[in-house]
Amino acid sequence: VNLISISNAAINRKGGTAELYQEGKYGNSKSSLVKPLHGSGVKVDAVDGEGFLSSDTVPTGSIIKIDIEGGEYSLLPAIRKVIVRKKLTLMLSTHPERISSFLSPRKSWQMVLSAIFNFPRNFVFIPFFVSHVWWEDLHHSTTIRRLRLPRLLKRLLSGKNHSFYLIPKA
């Protein structure tokens, strides 16, 4: 049994190839598929997020870490149903500060707000309250706090990076 699996590919909504952008030098953990205001990236292989999580590679009940420097806002709508169906636990980092350094303030807020309140996709973050229990990671410590909807929205709209745990309800 593999406890940890590593794939040498980016994860996005559609797979194929993607453009990977960087702030500073590659390898400093700030790579993102979010296109910056200026600059170019490098082509990388990408896997379809929903297809990857639906595959046998990711068993039901797995723990998934999503820390993709702003890309979570476009990825989560595409993978929400499989997360619920396979009862996946998420360690989710949100990066509104990251996307605001890449995008205009208006575009970055549009991205964050559309991820939270995207009606065609049923409020991307909000339905997880039905299937999952939300916990807030307080500064990557051993302290976590259960989140209710008002506090979650405050965290997501604060403009600061936050880490959350979404644990499936029994």
Coordinates of C-alpha atoms in Angstrom, one line a residue:
V1 CA 0.0 0.0 0.0
N2 CA 1.4 3.4 -1.0
L3 CA 0.9 5.9 1.8
I4 CA 2.0 8.8 -0.4
S5 CA 1.9 9.1 -4.2
I6 CA 3.6 11.8 -6.2
S7 CA 2.7 12.7 -9.8
N8 CA 5.0 14.8 -11.9
A9 CA 2.2 16.9 -13.3
A10 CA 0.2 20.0 -12.6
I11 CA -3.5 19.5 -11.7
N12 CA -6.2 21.6 -13.4
R13 CA -9.7 21.5 -14.7
K14 CA -9.0 19.9 -18.1
G15 CA -5.6 18.1 -18.3
G16 CA -3.3 18.2 -21.3
T17 CA -0.7 20.9 -21.0
A18 CA -0.8 24.1 -18.9
E19 CA 1.3 27.2 -18.5
L20 CA 3.2 27.3 -15.2
Y21 CA 4.1 30.7 -14.0
Q22 CA 6.5 31.8 -11.3
E23 CA 7.2 34.7 -9.0
G24 CA 10.9 34.8 -8.7
K25 CA 12.8 31.6 -9.4
Y26 CA 11.2 28.2 -10.0
G27 CA 11.4 25.9 -7.0
N28 CA 10.6 28.4 -4.3
S29 CA 7.0 27.0 -3.8
K30 CA 5.3 29.9 -5.5
S31 CA 4.6 28.3 -8.9
S32 CA 1.0 28.8 -10.1
L33 CA -1.2 28.1 -13.1
V34 CA -2.8 31.5 -12.5
K35 CA -1.6 33.8 -15.2
P36 CA 0.1 36.9 -13.9
L37 CA -0.4 40.5 -15.2
H38 CA 3.0 40.3 -16.9
G39 CA 5.4 37.6 -17.9
S40 CA 5.4 34.2 -19.4
G41 CA 5.5 30.7 -18.0
V42 CA 6.7 27.2 -19.1
K43 CA 4.6 24.4 -20.6
V44 CA 4.0 21.5 -18.2
D45 CA 2.0 18.3 -18.3
A46 CA -1.4 18.6 -16.5
V47 CA -3.9 16.1 -15.3
D48 CA -7.6 16.6 -15.2
G49 CA -8.4 17.0 -11.5
E50 CA -11.8 15.3 -11.6
G51 CA -10.5 12.4 -13.6
F52 CA -7.4 12.0 -11.4
L53 CA -9.4 12.0 -8.2
S54 CA -12.1 9.7 -9.6
S55 CA -9.5 7.1 -10.6
D56 CA -8.3 4.1 -8.6
T57 CA -5.1 6.0 -8.0
V58 CA -7.0 7.9 -5.2
P59 CA -8.9 5.4 -3.0
T60 CA -12.1 6.4 -1.2
G61 CA -11.3 8.1 2.1
S62 CA -7.9 9.5 1.0
I63 CA -6.4 12.6 2.4
I64 CA -5.7 15.2 -0.4
K65 CA -3.5 18.3 0.1
I66 CA -4.4 21.2 -2.2
D67 CA -1.9 24.0 -1.9
I68 CA -1.7 25.4 -5.5
E69 CA -1.1 29.1 -5.0
G70 CA -4.4 30.5 -6.2
G71 CA -5.3 27.7 -8.6
E72 CA -7.7 26.3 -5.9
Y73 CA -10.4 28.8 -6.9
S74 CA -10.8 27.4 -10.4
L75 CA -10.0 23.7 -9.5
L76 CA -12.5 23.3 -6.6
P77 CA -15.7 23.7 -8.7
A78 CA -14.5 21.0 -11.0
I79 CA -13.6 18.5 -8.2
R80 CA -16.3 19.2 -5.6
K81 CA -18.6 16.3 -6.5
V82 CA -15.8 13.7 -6.5
I83 CA -14.6 14.9 -3.1
V84 CA -18.0 14.4 -1.7
R85 CA -18.6 11.1 -3.5
K86 CA -15.3 9.5 -2.4
K87 CA -15.4 11.0 1.1
L88 CA -12.0 12.7 0.6
T89 CA -10.5 14.7 3.4
L90 CA -9.0 17.9 2.2
M91 CA -6.1 19.9 3.6
L92 CA -6.9 23.1 1.7
S93 CA -4.8 26.3 1.5
T94 CA -6.4 29.4 0.0
H95 CA -4.2 32.1 -1.5
P96 CA -6.0 35.4 -2.1
E97 CA -2.8 37.2 -1.5
R98 CA -1.1 35.2 -4.2
I99 CA -3.6 35.8 -6.8
S100 CA -3.8 39.5 -6.0
S101 CA 0.0 39.7 -6.7
F102 CA -0.6 38.1 -10.1
L103 CA -3.9 39.7 -11.1
S104 CA -5.5 43.1 -11.0
P105 CA -7.4 43.7 -7.7
R106 CA -10.7 43.5 -9.5
K107 CA -9.8 40.2 -11.3
S108 CA -8.5 38.6 -8.1
W109 CA -11.6 39.5 -6.1
Q110 CA -13.8 38.2 -9.0
M111 CA -11.9 34.9 -8.9
V112 CA -12.3 34.5 -5.1
L113 CA -15.9 35.6 -5.1
S114 CA -16.9 33.4 -8.0
A115 CA -15.3 30.4 -6.2
I116 CA -17.4 31.1 -3.1
F117 CA -20.6 32.1 -4.7
N118 CA -20.8 30.4 -8.1
F119 CA -24.5 29.6 -8.5
P120 CA -24.1 27.2 -11.5
R121 CA -21.8 25.2 -9.4
N122 CA -23.8 25.4 -6.2
F123 CA -21.7 27.8 -4.1
V124 CA -18.4 25.9 -4.5
F125 CA -17.2 26.1 -0.8
I126 CA -20.7 26.3 0.8
P127 CA -22.1 22.8 0.0
F128 CA -19.1 21.2 1.8
F129 CA -20.9 22.2 5.0
V130 CA -23.5 19.4 4.2
S131 CA -20.9 16.7 3.5
H132 CA -17.9 17.8 5.5
V133 CA -16.9 19.4 8.8
W134 CA -14.7 22.5 8.4
W135 CA -11.7 23.1 10.7
E136 CA -9.4 26.1 10.6
D137 CA -5.7 25.5 10.9
L138 CA -4.3 28.3 13.0
H139 CA -1.0 29.1 11.6
H140 CA 0.0 25.5 10.8
S141 CA 0.0 24.6 14.5
T142 CA -1.6 21.8 16.4
T143 CA -4.5 24.2 17.2
I144 CA -7.6 23.9 15.0
R145 CA -10.9 25.5 15.4
R146 CA -14.2 24.3 13.9
L147 CA -15.6 26.7 11.4
R148 CA -19.2 27.8 10.9
L149 CA -20.2 29.6 7.7
P150 CA -19.8 33.2 8.9
R151 CA -16.3 32.6 10.1
L152 CA -15.4 30.7 6.9
L153 CA -16.6 33.6 4.7
K154 CA -14.7 36.1 6.9
R155 CA -11.5 34.0 6.4
L156 CA -12.0 33.6 2.6
L157 CA -12.7 37.3 2.1
S158 CA -10.0 38.6 4.4
G159 CA -7.4 38.7 1.6
K160 CA -5.0 36.6 3.6
N161 CA -3.8 33.0 3.1
H162 CA -5.6 30.4 5.2
S163 CA -5.4 26.7 5.7
F164 CA -8.5 24.5 6.3
Y165 CA -9.3 20.9 6.9
L166 CA -12.5 19.5 5.4
I167 CA -13.3 16.2 7.1
P168 CA -16.1 14.1 5.7
K169 CA -19.1 13.6 8.1
A170 CA -19.6 10.1 9.2

